[in-house]
């Protein structure tokens, strides 16, 4: 972990101690319980009325601090800590209510319950309107008393919508957890691999987490395959340019890349900010890639936090037409400047570098099934692959790059990861003014093949993705790149709208 993130952890631990102390003093069951009656519904409501003002005050304070900071890592830690504090208060209240109702003296340390944060909550990456995913583990020796305490906890925290967002709760016991994870959904195992103890019995948690580790070792191949299923996030044609982009979807590209790398290389950190530090420390990403990802991740995280301040419900992560000007102003930009930064300095670089992490964590398919030339072949997945070292190949003759797009247009081939990386590595070295007359003719002939190909729109998207369309063929196209269309019904900026129209045109069947 970097010194910066380690410092944030220290700051957050101080915040945790102070917040927990404050909540403990303010949320005392004996102060809001009616000793004359044992109506649990009244108790649940009184608990909610007690904690909601505390939550709202703290959320408002955190939202206010968002304007003055670019440190999303620390802010997300604090929001997660706030949820932790309320869950701790809910468990304490559940035990108190059970003891008071039945005149018992159960001590929290003797209750075999572990409450585990899963998914984004487990990674301590809770945004203001994020869903809260909790797993309740019951240890050995569970009784009807324990189940009653869990029932109180569920009513106190889950059913009353205290955080005004979706809260999901799963239940398991240590006796059957291994079997359930081995036979159940792989998504549950993934979520628990990102789990951490919120509160409860440490021994029960340790027993549960050891089971999770054992099952994950047996299911590692299935876990890797599950991550591989999300490779469509990194397709070149899967554009990030939309006029109403979903910020969560942009961030999912980084998430699945890091999730795959964490499983592949057995990395320890689950928090994405800190996992990036671990990748850099282990030389799994370069320093420039690390810096670019950090910048993009920080920018998009802050945008998502601002969105959650202004929107609720299912569209809270959408940069809707109604709020985009307000979000741009909150980030310190005009709308046009903001979207240019969003597209070209955040979303696109994050997509590119996340894709590189993802593909470098996979085993490439190098099985040649067809030869295209002495330098290029096609593998079993219809991807164009290289026969020789790409560095030497494109350095000697960068014009070879343009032939690739002609093959895509004519045969509907895909680009392998090695091809994509090679193009990105050499595209900055290519400039029309440095290309000789004969080579320029060949470049133009390649474009003619692209236009005449059966899958021309797919190839044009690829040329645009790498900046070749505007630099070599249609210079005016760069004037519409990322240009917003200020009409509500348009989903894409102008350049992507044009390419989308070409997709439709390409898809039309004509009579012979």
Short mmCIF file of C-alpha atoms in Angstrom, two decimals:
data_model
loop_
_atom_site.label_atom_id
_atom_site.label_comp_id
_atom_site.label_asym_id
_atom_site.label_seq_id
_atom_site.Cartn_x
_atom_site.Cartn_y
_atom_site.Cartn_z
CA UNK A 1 0.00 0.00 0.00
CA UNK A 2 1.32 3.46 -0.87
CA UNK A 3 2.17 6.00 1.82
CA UNK A 4 -0.77 8.11 0.65
CA UNK A 5 -3.35 5.34 1.05
CA UNK A 6 -1.71 4.19 4.29
CA UNK A 7 -2.13 7.74 5.58
CA UNK A 8 -5.80 7.65 4.58
CA UNK A 9 -6.21 4.43 6.57
CA UNK A 10 -4.76 6.11 9.66
CA UNK A 11 -7.08 9.11 9.23
CA UNK A 12 -10.06 6.80 8.77
CA UNK A 13 -9.22 4.77 11.88
CA UNK A 14 -9.34 7.97 13.92
CA UNK A 15 -12.65 8.84 12.25
CA UNK A 16 -13.94 5.33 13.04
CA UNK A 17 -13.11 5.61 16.75
CA UNK A 18 -14.73 9.02 17.06
CA UNK A 19 -17.83 8.05 15.06
CA UNK A 20 -18.40 4.77 16.91
CA UNK A 21 -18.02 6.58 20.22
CA UNK A 22 -20.52 9.24 19.13
CA UNK A 23 -23.08 6.70 17.87
CA UNK A 24 -22.73 4.59 21.03
CA UNK A 25 -23.47 7.61 23.21
CA UNK A 26 -26.43 8.77 21.12
CA UNK A 27 -28.05 5.40 20.38
CA UNK A 28 -28.81 3.92 23.79
CA UNK A 29 -31.70 1.43 23.71
CA UNK A 30 -32.61 2.21 27.32
CA UNK A 31 -33.25 5.83 26.28
CA UNK A 32 -35.77 5.10 23.52
CA UNK A 33 -37.32 1.87 24.85
CA UNK A 34 -40.62 1.79 26.68
CA UNK A 35 -39.89 -0.29 29.79
CA UNK A 36 -43.61 -0.79 30.44
CA UNK A 37 -44.21 -2.67 27.20
CA UNK A 38 -42.20 -5.03 25.04
CA UNK A 39 -43.61 -4.02 21.65
CA UNK A 40 -40.76 -4.80 19.20
CA UNK A 41 -42.33 -2.77 16.38
CA UNK A 42 -42.28 0.36 18.53
CA UNK A 43 -38.68 -0.39 19.48
CA UNK A 44 -37.65 -0.80 15.82
CA UNK A 45 -39.25 2.51 14.88
CA UNK A 46 -37.68 4.32 17.83
CA UNK A 47 -34.28 2.99 16.78
CA UNK A 48 -34.79 4.33 13.27
CA UNK A 49 -35.91 7.72 14.58
CA UNK A 50 -32.77 7.82 16.69
CA UNK A 51 -30.19 6.90 14.04
CA UNK A 52 -31.59 8.58 10.92
CA UNK A 53 -30.82 12.16 12.10
CA UNK A 54 -27.27 11.02 12.90
CA UNK A 55 -26.91 9.48 9.46
CA UNK A 56 -28.32 12.51 7.65
CA UNK A 57 -26.06 14.91 9.54
CA UNK A 58 -22.96 12.86 8.76
CA UNK A 59 -23.92 12.34 5.10
CA UNK A 60 -24.44 16.09 4.68
CA UNK A 61 -21.03 16.73 6.20
CA UNK A 62 -19.37 14.22 3.89
CA UNK A 63 -21.20 15.63 0.85
CA UNK A 64 -20.01 19.11 1.76
CA UNK A 65 -16.40 17.91 2.03
CA UNK A 66 -16.65 16.41 -1.48
CA UNK A 67 -16.45 19.89 -3.02
CA UNK A 68 -13.07 20.55 -1.43
CA UNK A 69 -11.32 17.21 -2.01
CA UNK A 70 -10.21 14.95 -4.83
CA UNK A 71 -9.42 12.11 -2.42
CA UNK A 72 -12.22 9.68 -3.25
CA UNK A 73 -10.39 6.84 -1.49
CA UNK A 74 -10.71 8.46 1.94
CA UNK A 75 -14.28 9.61 1.38
CA UNK A 76 -15.41 6.11 0.37
CA UNK A 77 -13.68 4.69 3.45
CA UNK A 78 -15.61 7.13 5.65
CA UNK A 79 -18.98 6.35 4.05
CA UNK A 80 -18.31 2.63 4.58
CA UNK A 81 -17.35 3.34 8.19
CA UNK A 82 -20.64 5.17 8.72
CA UNK A 83 -22.56 2.08 7.59
CA UNK A 84 -20.37 -0.07 9.86
CA UNK A 85 -21.23 2.13 12.85
CA UNK A 86 -24.98 1.84 12.28
CA UNK A 87 -24.81 -1.95 11.82
CA UNK A 88 -22.86 -2.18 15.09
CA UNK A 89 -25.55 -0.09 16.80
CA UNK A 90 -28.27 -2.31 15.30
CA UNK A 91 -26.61 -5.49 16.58
CA UNK A 92 -26.14 -4.00 20.05
CA UNK A 93 -29.80 -2.94 20.08
CA UNK A 94 -30.89 -6.42 18.93
CA UNK A 95 -29.02 -8.09 21.79
CA UNK A 96 -30.33 -5.52 24.27
CA UNK A 97 -33.94 -6.04 23.13
CA UNK A 98 -33.61 -9.81 23.37
CA UNK A 99 -32.13 -9.64 26.87
CA UNK A 100 -34.70 -7.08 28.03
CA UNK A 101 -37.67 -9.00 26.60
CA UNK A 102 -36.70 -12.42 27.98
CA UNK A 103 -34.80 -11.22 31.03
CA UNK A 104 -31.59 -12.77 29.74
CA UNK A 105 -27.95 -11.74 30.13
CA UNK A 106 -26.43 -12.84 26.83
CA UNK A 107 -23.05 -11.19 26.26
CA UNK A 108 -22.09 -10.17 22.68
CA UNK A 109 -18.77 -12.04 22.90
CA UNK A 110 -20.60 -15.30 23.55
CA UNK A 111 -22.96 -15.02 20.58
CA UNK A 112 -21.70 -16.97 17.50
CA UNK A 113 -22.72 -14.38 14.91
CA UNK A 114 -20.43 -12.73 12.35
CA UNK A 115 -21.70 -9.92 10.13
CA UNK A 116 -19.67 -9.68 6.93
CA UNK A 117 -19.65 -6.86 4.38
CA UNK A 118 -19.65 -8.18 0.81
CA UNK A 119 -18.96 -6.78 -2.65
CA UNK A 120 -18.39 -3.04 -2.90
CA UNK A 121 -19.24 -2.63 0.76
CA UNK A 122 -16.67 -5.29 1.61
CA UNK A 123 -14.07 -3.41 -0.45
CA UNK A 124 -14.98 -0.23 1.50
CA UNK A 125 -16.08 1.50 -1.69
CA UNK A 126 -19.57 2.57 -0.67
CA UNK A 127 -20.93 5.62 -2.50
CA UNK A 128 -23.76 7.74 -1.07
CA UNK A 129 -26.51 5.71 -2.79
CA UNK A 130 -24.72 2.36 -3.17
CA UNK A 131 -26.48 -0.89 -2.38
CA UNK A 132 -25.41 -2.46 0.91
CA UNK A 133 -24.63 -6.19 0.72
CA UNK A 134 -24.32 -8.06 4.05
CA UNK A 135 -23.78 -11.73 4.91
CA UNK A 136 -24.77 -12.99 8.36
CA UNK A 137 -22.88 -16.11 9.42
CA UNK A 138 -24.17 -18.24 12.29
CA UNK A 139 -21.55 -20.33 14.02
CA UNK A 140 -21.78 -23.63 15.83
CA UNK A 141 -24.07 -23.76 18.82
CA UNK A 142 -26.80 -21.62 17.26
CA UNK A 143 -30.08 -21.70 19.13
CA UNK A 144 -33.53 -20.21 18.86
CA UNK A 145 -32.20 -17.30 20.92
CA UNK A 146 -29.56 -16.56 18.28
CA UNK A 147 -32.13 -16.72 15.49
CA UNK A 148 -34.33 -14.27 17.42
CA UNK A 149 -31.45 -11.80 17.71
CA UNK A 150 -30.85 -12.09 13.95
CA UNK A 151 -34.55 -11.43 13.35
CA UNK A 152 -34.37 -8.25 15.45
CA UNK A 153 -31.26 -7.17 13.54
CA UNK A 154 -32.97 -7.74 10.22
CA UNK A 155 -35.95 -5.60 11.21
CA UNK A 156 -33.79 -2.86 12.70
CA UNK A 157 -31.35 -2.42 9.83
CA UNK A 158 -32.72 -4.03 6.66
CA UNK A 159 -36.49 -3.63 6.53
CA UNK A 160 -36.64 0.00 7.69
CA UNK A 161 -34.56 1.39 4.77
CA UNK A 162 -32.43 3.42 7.14
CA UNK A 163 -29.98 4.44 4.39
CA UNK A 164 -32.76 4.88 1.80
CA UNK A 165 -31.05 2.45 -0.56
CA UNK A 166 -31.22 -1.26 -1.29
CA UNK A 167 -29.91 -3.50 1.48
CA UNK A 168 -29.53 -7.20 0.76
CA UNK A 169 -28.85 -9.79 3.45
CA UNK A 170 -27.73 -13.41 3.03
CA UNK A 171 -27.69 -16.02 5.77
CA UNK A 172 -25.52 -19.10 6.24
CA UNK A 173 -24.07 -21.19 9.02
CA UNK A 174 -20.54 -22.52 9.24
CA UNK A 175 -21.75 -26.12 9.04
CA UNK A 176 -23.23 -25.73 5.56
CA UNK A 177 -21.32 -22.73 4.14
CA UNK A 178 -18.74 -24.81 2.28
CA UNK A 179 -21.37 -26.99 0.60
CA UNK A 180 -23.54 -23.98 -0.32
CA UNK A 181 -20.62 -22.09 -1.88
CA UNK A 182 -19.41 -25.17 -3.74
CA UNK A 183 -22.84 -25.91 -5.19
CA UNK A 184 -24.25 -22.39 -5.40
CA UNK A 185 -23.74 -19.33 -7.55
CA UNK A 186 -20.20 -18.27 -8.31
CA UNK A 187 -21.32 -14.67 -7.67
CA UNK A 188 -21.78 -15.42 -3.96
CA UNK A 189 -18.25 -16.78 -3.74
CA UNK A 190 -16.87 -13.70 -5.53
CA UNK A 191 -18.71 -11.40 -3.13
CA UNK A 192 -17.40 -13.22 -0.06
CA UNK A 193 -13.83 -13.14 -1.40
CA UNK A 194 -14.15 -9.37 -1.04
CA UNK A 195 -15.69 -9.73 2.42
CA UNK A 196 -14.54 -8.25 5.73
CA UNK A 197 -15.83 -8.46 9.29
CA UNK A 198 -18.09 -5.58 10.30
CA UNK A 199 -18.95 -6.78 13.78
CA UNK A 200 -19.70 -9.95 15.69
CA UNK A 201 -17.71 -12.94 16.85
CA UNK A 202 -14.12 -13.02 15.44
CA UNK A 203 -13.87 -16.80 15.79
CA UNK A 204 -17.04 -17.33 13.77
CA UNK A 205 -15.72 -14.96 11.10
CA UNK A 206 -12.34 -16.70 10.98
CA UNK A 207 -14.00 -20.08 10.58
CA UNK A 208 -16.19 -18.74 7.76
CA UNK A 209 -13.35 -17.00 5.92
CA UNK A 210 -11.22 -20.16 6.06
CA UNK A 211 -14.08 -22.04 4.42
CA UNK A 212 -14.31 -19.34 1.73
CA UNK A 213 -10.57 -19.60 1.02
CA UNK A 214 -10.74 -23.38 0.79
CA UNK A 215 -13.70 -23.33 -1.61
CA UNK A 216 -12.16 -20.56 -3.73
CA UNK A 217 -8.97 -22.62 -4.15
CA UNK A 218 -11.06 -25.54 -5.43
CA UNK A 219 -13.17 -23.26 -7.62
CA UNK A 220 -10.34 -21.06 -8.93
CA UNK A 221 -10.79 -22.12 -12.55
CA UNK A 222 -14.53 -21.36 -12.37
CA UNK A 223 -13.79 -17.99 -10.76
CA UNK A 224 -11.36 -17.10 -13.55
CA UNK A 225 -13.86 -18.21 -16.20
CA UNK A 226 -16.54 -16.07 -14.55
CA UNK A 227 -14.26 -13.03 -14.86
CA UNK A 228 -13.48 -13.97 -18.48
CA UNK A 229 -17.20 -13.77 -19.26
CA UNK A 230 -16.97 -9.99 -18.83
CA UNK A 231 -14.47 -9.54 -21.66
CA UNK A 232 -17.06 -7.68 -23.75
CA UNK A 233 -16.40 -4.64 -21.55
CA UNK A 234 -13.07 -4.32 -23.37
CA UNK A 235 -14.15 -4.74 -26.98
CA UNK A 236 -12.89 -1.86 -29.08
CA UNK A 237 -16.38 -1.37 -30.48
CA UNK A 238 -17.82 -1.15 -26.95
CA UNK A 239 -17.60 2.62 -26.97
CA UNK A 240 -17.51 4.71 -23.83
CA UNK A 241 -18.89 7.76 -25.64
CA UNK A 242 -22.53 8.33 -24.71
CA UNK A 243 -24.25 11.61 -24.01
CA UNK A 244 -25.83 10.13 -20.89
CA UNK A 245 -23.08 7.74 -19.76
CA UNK A 246 -23.50 5.34 -16.88
CA UNK A 247 -20.52 6.04 -14.62
CA UNK A 248 -20.86 2.73 -12.79
CA UNK A 249 -20.47 0.91 -16.11
CA UNK A 250 -17.29 2.86 -16.83
CA UNK A 251 -15.92 1.85 -13.41
CA UNK A 252 -16.94 -1.78 -13.96
CA UNK A 253 -14.24 -2.04 -16.62
CA UNK A 254 -11.61 -1.38 -14.00
CA UNK A 255 -13.35 -3.62 -11.46
CA UNK A 256 -13.36 -6.75 -13.64
CA UNK A 257 -9.78 -6.18 -14.74
CA UNK A 258 -8.61 -5.88 -11.14
CA UNK A 259 -10.79 -8.79 -9.99
CA UNK A 260 -9.23 -11.04 -12.61
CA UNK A 261 -5.70 -9.89 -11.78
CA UNK A 262 -6.32 -10.40 -8.05
CA UNK A 263 -7.44 -14.00 -8.63
CA UNK A 264 -4.77 -14.76 -11.22
CA UNK A 265 -1.83 -13.51 -9.15
CA UNK A 266 -3.25 -14.25 -5.66
CA UNK A 267 -3.08 -10.61 -4.58
CA UNK A 268 -4.20 -9.63 -1.08
CA UNK A 269 -5.92 -6.26 -1.37
CA UNK A 270 -9.57 -5.96 -2.35
CA UNK A 271 -9.95 -2.17 -2.19
CA UNK A 272 -9.33 -1.08 -5.78
CA UNK A 273 -7.25 1.99 -4.90
CA UNK A 274 -4.95 -0.16 -2.77
CA UNK A 275 -4.97 -3.08 -5.21
CA UNK A 276 -3.50 -0.76 -7.86
CA UNK A 277 -0.64 -0.03 -5.44
CA UNK A 278 -0.06 -3.78 -5.11
CA UNK A 279 -0.03 -4.26 -8.89
CA UNK A 280 2.60 -1.53 -9.24
CA UNK A 281 4.68 -2.93 -6.38
CA UNK A 282 4.71 -6.36 -8.05
CA UNK A 283 5.59 -4.91 -11.49
CA UNK A 284 2.29 -6.09 -12.93
CA UNK A 285 1.57 -2.65 -14.41
CA UNK A 286 3.89 0.11 -15.56
CA UNK A 287 4.30 3.41 -13.74
CA UNK A 288 2.63 5.42 -16.60
CA UNK A 289 -0.34 3.01 -16.64
CA UNK A 290 -0.64 3.26 -12.85
CA UNK A 291 -0.62 7.06 -12.99
CA UNK A 292 -3.23 7.18 -15.77
CA UNK A 293 -5.53 4.70 -14.03
CA UNK A 294 -5.26 6.56 -10.73
CA UNK A 295 -6.15 9.86 -12.39
CA UNK A 296 -9.09 8.41 -14.34
CA UNK A 297 -10.37 6.37 -11.39
CA UNK A 298 -10.22 9.37 -9.06
CA UNK A 299 -12.06 11.59 -11.54
CA UNK A 300 -14.86 9.11 -12.26
CA UNK A 301 -15.25 8.22 -8.57
CA UNK A 302 -15.76 11.86 -7.73
CA UNK A 303 -18.27 12.23 -10.58
CA UNK A 304 -20.20 9.23 -9.24
CA UNK A 305 -20.20 10.70 -5.73
CA UNK A 306 -21.64 13.97 -7.07
CA UNK A 307 -24.26 12.04 -9.04
CA UNK A 308 -25.36 10.28 -5.84
CA UNK A 309 -25.73 13.69 -4.20
CA UNK A 310 -28.18 14.76 -6.92
CA UNK A 311 -30.02 11.59 -7.98
CA UNK A 312 -31.60 8.58 -6.32
CA UNK A 313 -33.07 5.31 -7.48
CA UNK A 314 -32.14 3.21 -10.50
CA UNK A 315 -30.77 6.18 -12.48
CA UNK A 316 -28.43 7.43 -9.77
CA UNK A 317 -25.31 6.46 -11.77
CA UNK A 318 -26.55 7.96 -15.05
CA UNK A 319 -25.20 11.31 -16.23
CA UNK A 320 -28.69 12.41 -17.22
CA UNK A 321 -29.45 15.46 -19.31
CA UNK A 322 -31.14 17.08 -16.30
CA UNK A 323 -28.09 16.99 -14.00
CA UNK A 324 -25.08 17.10 -16.31
CA UNK A 325 -24.66 20.89 -16.09
CA UNK A 326 -24.83 20.74 -12.30
CA UNK A 327 -22.29 17.90 -12.17
CA UNK A 328 -19.97 19.77 -14.54
CA UNK A 329 -20.13 22.88 -12.35
CA UNK A 330 -19.50 20.81 -9.22
CA UNK A 331 -16.37 19.42 -10.88
CA UNK A 332 -15.26 22.94 -11.83
CA UNK A 333 -15.97 22.87 -15.58
CA UNK A 334 -18.41 24.04 -18.20
CA UNK A 335 -20.46 21.28 -19.83
CA UNK A 336 -18.43 21.08 -23.06
CA UNK A 337 -15.07 21.13 -21.26
CA UNK A 338 -16.32 18.61 -18.70
CA UNK A 339 -17.46 16.06 -21.27
CA UNK A 340 -14.22 16.38 -23.22
CA UNK A 341 -12.28 15.65 -20.03
CA UNK A 342 -14.72 12.87 -19.12
CA UNK A 343 -14.39 11.16 -22.51
CA UNK A 344 -10.73 11.66 -23.39
CA UNK A 345 -8.94 12.00 -20.04
CA UNK A 346 -10.98 9.64 -17.86
CA UNK A 347 -13.34 7.11 -19.46
CA UNK A 348 -11.30 6.25 -22.55
CA UNK A 349 -7.90 5.94 -20.81
CA UNK A 350 -9.51 3.87 -18.04
CA UNK A 351 -11.06 1.56 -20.60
CA UNK A 352 -7.74 1.16 -22.43
CA UNK A 353 -5.57 0.49 -19.38
CA UNK A 354 -8.20 -1.71 -17.72
CA UNK A 355 -8.38 -3.76 -20.90
CA UNK A 356 -4.61 -4.20 -20.84
CA UNK A 357 -4.71 -5.49 -17.24
CA UNK A 358 -7.59 -7.81 -18.13
CA UNK A 359 -6.01 -9.33 -21.24
CA UNK A 360 -2.57 -9.63 -19.66
CA UNK A 361 -4.22 -11.74 -16.94
CA UNK A 362 -5.55 -14.19 -19.54
CA UNK A 363 -3.81 -16.92 -21.50
CA UNK A 364 -3.84 -15.85 -25.17
CA UNK A 365 -5.06 -18.13 -27.95
CA UNK A 366 -2.06 -18.59 -30.27
CA UNK A 367 -3.42 -21.56 -32.25
CA UNK A 368 -3.10 -20.65 -35.93
CA UNK A 369 -5.97 -21.91 -38.09
CA UNK A 370 -5.41 -19.72 -41.15
CA UNK A 371 -2.55 -17.70 -42.60
CA UNK A 372 -3.23 -14.17 -43.90
CA UNK A 373 0.34 -13.32 -44.85
CA UNK A 374 3.85 -14.21 -43.77
CA UNK A 375 3.40 -11.91 -40.74
CA UNK A 376 -0.27 -12.39 -39.78
CA UNK A 377 -2.58 -15.31 -39.08
CA UNK A 378 -6.05 -15.99 -37.66
CA UNK A 379 -6.61 -18.04 -34.48
CA UNK A 380 -9.53 -20.28 -33.54
CA UNK A 381 -11.46 -17.28 -32.16
CA UNK A 382 -11.31 -15.46 -35.54
CA UNK A 383 -8.78 -13.01 -34.13
CA UNK A 384 -5.87 -11.67 -36.14
CA UNK A 385 -2.60 -12.65 -34.46
CA UNK A 386 1.06 -11.91 -35.15
CA UNK A 387 3.60 -14.38 -36.50
CA UNK A 388 6.59 -12.23 -35.52
CA UNK A 389 7.73 -9.85 -32.82
CA UNK A 390 5.31 -6.88 -33.07
CA UNK A 391 7.90 -4.30 -32.02
CA UNK A 392 10.20 -5.12 -34.90
CA UNK A 393 7.36 -5.74 -37.35
CA UNK A 394 5.60 -2.38 -37.03
CA UNK A 395 8.77 -0.38 -36.43
CA UNK A 396 10.14 -1.54 -39.77
CA UNK A 397 6.92 -0.96 -41.67
CA UNK A 398 4.06 0.84 -39.85
CA UNK A 399 1.95 0.67 -43.03
CA UNK A 400 1.22 -2.97 -42.16
CA UNK A 401 -1.18 -1.63 -39.54
CA UNK A 402 -3.61 -0.42 -42.22
CA UNK A 403 -3.83 -3.86 -43.86
CA UNK A 404 -5.27 -5.22 -40.63
CA UNK A 405 -8.37 -3.00 -40.92
CA UNK A 406 -8.91 -4.13 -44.51
CA UNK A 407 -9.01 -7.76 -43.36
CA UNK A 408 -11.47 -6.84 -40.61
CA UNK A 409 -13.78 -5.17 -43.13
CA UNK A 410 -13.59 -8.00 -45.66
CA UNK A 411 -13.70 -11.06 -43.39
CA UNK A 412 -15.25 -9.83 -40.10
CA UNK A 413 -12.13 -10.75 -38.12
CA UNK A 414 -11.41 -9.46 -34.62
CA UNK A 415 -8.25 -7.93 -33.21
CA UNK A 416 -6.27 -9.99 -30.73
CA UNK A 417 -4.88 -8.30 -27.67
CA UNK A 418 -1.33 -8.42 -29.05
CA UNK A 419 -2.48 -6.59 -32.19
CA UNK A 420 -4.30 -3.92 -30.18
CA UNK A 421 -1.29 -3.29 -27.95
CA UNK A 422 1.03 -3.15 -30.94
CA UNK A 423 -1.15 -0.60 -32.73
CA UNK A 424 -1.39 1.56 -29.61
CA UNK A 425 2.36 1.38 -29.13
CA UNK A 426 3.16 2.54 -32.67
CA UNK A 427 0.23 4.80 -33.55
CA UNK A 428 1.85 7.84 -31.91
CA UNK A 429 4.90 7.32 -34.10
CA UNK A 430 2.79 7.48 -37.24
CA UNK A 431 2.11 10.81 -38.91
CA UNK A 432 0.90 11.42 -42.49
CA UNK A 433 3.68 13.93 -43.24
CA UNK A 434 6.34 11.29 -42.53
CA UNK A 435 4.89 8.75 -44.95
CA UNK A 436 6.34 8.60 -48.45
CA UNK A 437 4.39 8.94 -51.68
CA UNK A 438 4.28 5.22 -52.45
CA UNK A 439 3.24 4.37 -48.91
CA UNK A 440 0.48 7.00 -49.03
CA UNK A 441 -0.96 5.24 -52.07
CA UNK A 442 -0.99 1.96 -50.18
CA UNK A 443 -2.68 3.60 -47.20
CA UNK A 444 -5.39 4.93 -49.52
CA UNK A 445 -5.81 1.54 -51.17
CA UNK A 446 -6.30 -0.03 -47.73
CA UNK A 447 -9.04 2.51 -47.01
CA UNK A 448 -10.71 1.67 -50.32
CA UNK A 449 -10.71 -1.98 -49.29
CA UNK A 450 -12.25 -0.97 -45.94
CA UNK A 451 -15.06 0.99 -47.60
CA UNK A 452 -15.78 -1.79 -50.10
CA UNK A 453 -15.69 -4.51 -47.45
CA UNK A 454 -18.84 -6.27 -46.24
CA UNK A 455 -18.21 -5.15 -42.64
CA UNK A 456 -17.01 -1.60 -43.32
CA UNK A 457 -18.70 0.05 -40.31
CA UNK A 458 -16.90 -2.27 -37.88
CA UNK A 459 -13.55 -1.38 -39.43
CA UNK A 460 -14.35 2.36 -39.43
CA UNK A 461 -15.05 2.18 -35.69
CA UNK A 462 -11.65 0.60 -35.16
CA UNK A 463 -9.92 3.25 -37.27
CA UNK A 464 -11.67 5.92 -35.20
CA UNK A 465 -10.77 4.22 -31.93
CA UNK A 466 -7.06 4.48 -32.75
CA UNK A 467 -7.28 8.02 -34.18
CA UNK A 468 -6.42 6.86 -37.70
CA UNK A 469 -9.70 7.82 -39.37
CA UNK A 470 -9.27 11.54 -38.75
CA UNK A 471 -5.48 11.63 -39.05
CA UNK A 472 -5.14 9.77 -42.35
CA UNK A 473 -8.48 9.77 -44.14
CA UNK A 474 -11.07 12.32 -43.01
CA UNK A 475 -9.34 15.25 -41.21
CA UNK A 476 -12.66 17.02 -40.60
CA UNK A 477 -13.85 14.10 -38.48
CA UNK A 478 -11.75 15.27 -35.53
CA UNK A 479 -13.94 18.41 -35.34
CA UNK A 480 -16.95 16.34 -34.28
CA UNK A 481 -15.16 13.98 -31.87
CA UNK A 482 -16.91 14.14 -28.50
CA UNK A 483 -19.13 16.99 -29.74
CA UNK A 484 -22.37 16.99 -27.75
CA UNK A 485 -25.72 17.14 -29.50
CA UNK A 486 -27.88 19.34 -27.31
CA UNK A 487 -31.07 17.52 -28.10
CA UNK A 488 -32.48 15.29 -25.40
CA UNK A 489 -33.30 12.31 -27.64
CA UNK A 490 -29.71 11.81 -28.87
CA UNK A 491 -27.81 9.11 -27.00
CA UNK A 492 -24.37 9.73 -28.50
CA UNK A 493 -22.05 12.64 -29.28
CA UNK A 494 -21.79 13.51 -32.96
CA UNK A 495 -18.88 11.25 -33.97
CA UNK A 496 -20.37 8.14 -32.38
CA UNK A 497 -23.80 9.06 -33.77
CA UNK A 498 -22.34 9.07 -37.29
CA UNK A 499 -20.63 5.71 -36.74
CA UNK A 500 -23.85 4.28 -35.26
CA UNK A 501 -25.72 5.39 -38.36
CA UNK A 502 -23.12 3.60 -40.48
CA UNK A 503 -23.68 0.46 -38.37
CA UNK A 504 -27.36 0.57 -39.31
CA UNK A 505 -26.53 1.25 -42.95
CA UNK A 506 -24.08 -1.64 -43.00
CA UNK A 507 -26.72 -3.92 -41.54
CA UNK A 508 -29.27 -3.29 -44.26
CA UNK A 509 -29.82 -6.18 -46.64
CA UNK A 510 -29.98 -5.19 -50.31
CA UNK A 511 -31.65 -7.12 -53.10
CA UNK A 512 -29.22 -8.74 -55.46
#
